[in-house]
Amino acid sequence: MKNLTLVIPAKHEEYSLPKVLEEIKNIKCKKLIVLSKSDTATIRSIKNYKCRIIKQKYNGYGNALIEGINNVKTDYLCIFNADGSFDPKYLNIMLNKSMLNKSFVFASRYTKAGGSADDSLLTLIGNKIFTLIGKIFFKLNISDILFTYIMGQTTKFKRLKLSNSDFRICVEIPIKIKINNFKYQSIGSFERKRLGGKKKVNEFIDGYLILLELIMNYLNPYEKS
Ligand SMILES: Nc1nc2c(ncn2[C@@H]2O[C@H](COP(=O)(O)OP(=O)(O)OP(=O)(O)O)[C@@H](O)[C@H]2O)c(=O)[nH]1
Ligand SMILES: [Mg+2]
């Protein structure tokens, strides 16, 4: 997997990230951690691991992905969480599919062989509703719009010209993939529980922002980039 970079956004993940890096240490790909310079605990926690650290100029999950993607030099990249919820066993199959079809590959919790140990009833219902809105508003043929375990060619990720610095980027990515007529497919994936530390997503505030993003884009769609 020499042609792959994992873009790993991290915020206060000093408990989980070292364990994640331990689990993936034998995977021969580049690991790019994107965090805030004030997050000294996380920086200290991974000092024994081979990875590149980028300190964000701005804040937020979306901004971490944007700054990470802009710094990738390999042909392929995959968004990968620092909390242990993404199982790395899917990386190989996702990369092979992406290379074979030159397509984006979405990992999905809600298709065959998928599942989640992390969903609450609220997040399950929310995820299903947002995925349905994605289907109705944008004809998005994906079964899990918010998982954001996504593999693809770096050039195409860069062409999306992503702009949201918060969790709205989770829906911006698939919408822009669709608008640009890029190929995409899904594979089933099981979401594990986060290893430790605190959840950063607020179901109500971030859920509201994501809903707003879907509606705004339906009324005034992004331009093809
Ligand atoms: N750099 C950076 N990373 C972030 C920020 N917010 C979240 N992250 C990271 O983005 C990933 C996803 O965030 P999570 O808190 O796990 O979101 P979630 O998966 O919906 O929540 P859980 O159900 O608790 O796992 C994790 O690796 C976080 O550390 C942020 O503001 N800046
Ligand atoms: Mg998580």
Coordinates of C-alpha atoms and ligand atoms in Angstrom, one line a residue:
M1 CA 0.0 0.0 0.0
K2 CA 2.9 2.3 -0.7
N3 CA 0.6 4.5 -2.9
L4 CA -1.7 5.2 0.0
T5 CA -1.9 7.9 2.7
L6 CA -4.2 7.7 5.7
V7 CA -5.5 11.1 6.6
I8 CA -6.2 10.9 10.3
P9 CA -8.0 13.9 12.0
A10 CA -7.4 13.8 15.7
K11 CA -8.7 15.9 18.6
H12 CA -7.9 15.0 22.2
E13 CA -7.2 11.4 21.2
E14 CA -4.2 10.7 23.4
Y15 CA -5.9 7.6 24.7
S16 CA -7.0 6.1 21.3
L17 CA -4.5 7.3 18.7
P18 CA -1.4 5.5 20.0
K19 CA -3.5 2.2 20.0
V20 CA -4.7 3.0 16.4
L21 CA -1.1 3.6 15.2
E22 CA 0.0 0.4 17.0
E23 CA -2.7 -1.6 15.1
I24 CA -1.7 -0.2 11.7
K25 CA 2.1 0.0 12.2
N26 CA 2.7 -2.9 9.8
I27 CA 0.6 -1.5 7.1
K28 CA 3.0 0.0 4.6
C29 CA 1.3 3.3 3.9
K30 CA 1.8 6.9 4.9
K31 CA 0.1 8.1 8.0
L32 CA -0.8 11.8 8.2
I33 CA -2.2 13.0 11.6
V34 CA -3.9 16.4 11.5
L35 CA -4.5 18.1 14.8
S36 CA -4.4 21.5 16.5
K37 CA -1.0 22.7 17.8
S38 CA -2.5 23.2 21.2
D39 CA -3.3 19.5 21.4
T40 CA 0.0 18.7 23.1
A41 CA -1.3 15.6 24.9
T42 CA -2.1 13.8 21.6
I43 CA 1.2 15.0 20.1
R44 CA 3.1 13.6 23.0
S45 CA 1.1 10.3 23.0
I46 CA 2.3 9.4 19.5
K47 CA 6.0 10.4 19.7
N48 CA 7.2 6.8 19.3
Y49 CA 5.2 6.1 16.1
K50 CA 6.3 6.7 12.5
C51 CA 3.9 9.2 11.1
R52 CA 3.7 12.8 9.9
I53 CA 2.0 15.4 12.0
I54 CA 0.4 18.5 10.5
K55 CA -0.7 21.2 12.8
Q56 CA -3.8 22.8 11.6
K57 CA -3.9 26.6 10.7
Y58 CA -7.6 26.7 11.5
N59 CA -9.9 24.6 13.6
G60 CA -12.5 21.8 13.1
Y61 CA -12.9 18.3 11.7
G62 CA -13.6 19.5 8.1
N63 CA -10.6 21.8 8.2
A64 CA -8.4 18.9 9.4
L65 CA -9.5 16.8 6.4
I66 CA -8.9 19.8 4.0
E67 CA -5.4 20.5 5.3
G68 CA -4.7 16.8 5.4
I69 CA -5.8 16.2 1.8
N70 CA -3.9 19.2 0.5
N71 CA -0.7 17.7 2.0
V72 CA -1.1 14.2 0.5
K73 CA 1.6 13.2 -2.1
T74 CA 0.6 9.6 -2.8
D75 CA -1.9 8.6 -5.6
Y76 CA -4.6 7.4 -3.1
L77 CA -5.8 8.5 0.2
C78 CA -8.3 7.3 2.8
I79 CA -9.9 9.2 5.6
F80 CA -9.3 7.3 8.8
N81 CA -10.4 8.1 12.3
A82 CA -8.1 8.4 15.3
D83 CA -10.6 6.8 17.8
G84 CA -10.3 3.1 16.8
S85 CA -13.8 2.9 15.3
F86 CA -12.5 2.3 11.7
D87 CA -11.3 -1.3 11.2
P88 CA -8.1 -1.2 9.1
K89 CA -8.9 -4.7 7.7
Y90 CA -11.1 -3.0 5.0
L91 CA -8.2 -0.8 3.7
N92 CA -6.8 -3.4 1.3
I93 CA -10.2 -4.2 -0.3
M94 CA -11.1 -0.5 -0.5
L95 CA -7.8 0.4 -2.2
N96 CA -8.1 -2.5 -4.7
K97 CA -11.6 -1.5 -5.6
S98 CA -10.7 2.1 -5.9
M99 CA -7.7 1.3 -8.1
L100 CA -9.6 -1.1 -10.3
N101 CA -12.5 1.3 -11.1
K102 CA -10.8 4.6 -10.5
S103 CA -13.6 5.3 -8.1
F104 CA -14.3 6.5 -4.6
V105 CA -15.1 3.8 -2.2
F106 CA -17.5 4.5 0.8
A107 CA -17.4 2.1 3.7
S108 CA -21.0 1.6 4.9
R109 CA -22.4 0.4 8.2
Y110 CA -25.9 -0.2 6.7
T111 CA -25.3 -2.7 3.9
K112 CA -24.5 -6.4 3.7
A113 CA -21.6 -7.3 6.0
G114 CA -21.8 -3.8 7.7
G115 CA -22.8 -3.0 11.2
S116 CA -22.1 -0.8 14.2
A117 CA -21.2 -1.3 17.8
D118 CA -21.1 2.5 18.3
D119 CA -24.6 3.6 17.1
S120 CA -27.2 4.7 19.6
L121 CA -30.9 4.6 18.6
L122 CA -30.6 8.4 17.9
T123 CA -27.5 8.2 15.7
L124 CA -29.0 5.1 13.8
I125 CA -32.2 7.0 13.0
G126 CA -30.3 10.2 12.2
N127 CA -27.9 8.4 9.9
K128 CA -30.8 6.7 8.1
I129 CA -32.7 10.0 7.7
F130 CA -29.7 11.9 6.3
T131 CA -28.9 9.0 3.9
L132 CA -32.5 9.1 2.7
I133 CA -32.4 12.8 2.2
G134 CA -29.1 12.3 0.2
K135 CA -30.9 9.8 -2.0
I136 CA -34.0 12.1 -2.6
F137 CA -32.2 15.4 -3.0
F138 CA -29.1 14.3 -4.8
K139 CA -29.9 10.8 -6.1
L140 CA -26.9 9.6 -4.1
N141 CA -26.7 5.8 -4.4
I142 CA -25.0 5.2 -1.0
S143 CA -26.4 3.5 2.1
D144 CA -24.4 5.4 4.7
I145 CA -23.9 9.1 4.1
L146 CA -22.2 10.0 7.4
F147 CA -19.7 7.3 8.1
T148 CA -16.9 9.2 6.2
Y149 CA -14.6 6.2 5.9
I150 CA -13.8 7.0 2.3
M151 CA -11.0 5.9 -0.1
G152 CA -10.2 7.6 -3.4
Q153 CA -7.7 9.1 -5.8
T154 CA -5.9 12.1 -4.3
T155 CA -6.3 14.1 -7.5
K156 CA -10.1 13.7 -7.4
F157 CA -10.3 14.5 -3.6
K158 CA -8.4 17.7 -4.4
R159 CA -10.7 18.5 -7.3
L160 CA -13.7 18.5 -4.9
K161 CA -12.4 21.8 -3.5
L162 CA -13.9 21.1 -0.1
S163 CA -14.8 24.1 2.0
N164 CA -16.6 23.1 5.2
S165 CA -14.4 23.3 8.3
D166 CA -16.9 21.4 10.6
F167 CA -18.8 18.1 10.3
R168 CA -20.8 19.4 7.4
I169 CA -17.9 18.2 5.2
C170 CA -19.3 14.6 5.8
V171 CA -22.1 15.4 3.3
E172 CA -20.2 17.9 1.2
I173 CA -17.9 15.1 0.0
P174 CA -20.5 12.7 -1.4
I175 CA -22.6 15.6 -2.8
K176 CA -19.6 17.0 -4.7
I177 CA -18.5 13.5 -5.9
K178 CA -22.0 13.2 -7.4
I179 CA -22.1 16.7 -8.9
N180 CA -18.7 16.1 -10.5
N181 CA -19.9 12.7 -12.0
F182 CA -17.0 10.8 -10.3
K183 CA -17.5 7.1 -9.9
Y184 CA -18.3 5.7 -6.5
Q185 CA -19.2 2.4 -4.9
S186 CA -19.7 1.0 -1.4
I187 CA -18.5 -1.9 0.7
G188 CA -20.0 -3.1 4.0
S189 CA -17.9 -2.3 7.0
F190 CA -18.4 -2.8 10.8
E191 CA -17.9 0.2 13.0
R192 CA -16.2 -0.5 16.3
K193 CA -16.8 1.4 19.5
R194 CA -14.3 4.3 20.0
L195 CA -11.5 3.0 22.2
G196 CA -11.7 5.8 24.7
G197 CA -11.8 9.5 25.1
K198 CA -14.8 11.7 24.3
K199 CA -17.0 11.9 21.2
K200 CA -16.6 15.2 19.3
V201 CA -19.8 15.1 17.4
N202 CA -22.8 16.7 19.0
E203 CA -25.9 14.9 17.6
F204 CA -28.1 18.0 17.8
I205 CA -25.8 20.9 16.8
D206 CA -23.9 18.9 14.1
G207 CA -27.1 17.2 13.0
Y208 CA -28.7 20.6 12.6
L209 CA -25.8 21.9 10.6
I210 CA -25.7 18.9 8.4
L211 CA -29.4 19.1 7.7
L212 CA -28.9 22.8 6.8
E213 CA -26.1 21.9 4.4
L214 CA -28.3 19.3 2.7
I215 CA -31.2 21.8 2.3
M216 CA -29.0 24.7 1.2
N217 CA -27.4 22.5 -1.4
Y218 CA -30.7 21.3 -2.7
L219 CA -31.8 24.9 -3.2
N220 CA -28.5 26.2 -4.4
P221 CA -26.3 23.4 -5.5
Y222 CA -22.5 23.5 -5.6
E223 CA -21.0 24.1 -8.9
K224 CA -19.1 21.4 -10.8
S225 CA -15.4 22.0 -10.0
Ligands
LIG1 N1 -8.2 17.8 14.0 C1 -9.4 17.6 14.4 N2 -9.9 16.3 14.5 C2 -11.2 16.2 15.0 C3 -12.0 17.3 15.3 N3 -13.3 16.8 15.7 C4 -13.2 15.5 15.6 N4 -12.0 15.1 15.2 C5 -11.5 13.7 14.9 O1 -12.3 13.2 13.9 C6 -12.6 11.8 14.1 C7 -14.1 11.7 14.2 O2 -14.6 12.3 15.3 P1 -15.5 11.5 16.5 O3 -15.6 12.2 17.7 O4 -14.9 10.1 16.6 O5 -16.9 11.5 15.8 P2 -17.9 10.3 15.9 O6 -17.3 9.1 15.2 O7 -19.2 10.7 15.3 O8 -18.1 10.1 17.4 P3 -18.0 8.7 18.2 O9 -19.3 8.0 18.0 O10 -17.8 9.0 19.7 O11 -16.8 7.9 17.7 C8 -11.9 11.4 15.4 O12 -10.6 10.9 15.0 C9 -11.7 12.8 16.1 O13 -10.5 12.8 16.9 C10 -11.5 18.6 15.2 O14 -12.1 19.6 15.5 N5 -10.2 18.7 14.8
MG2 MG -15.8 8.1 16.1

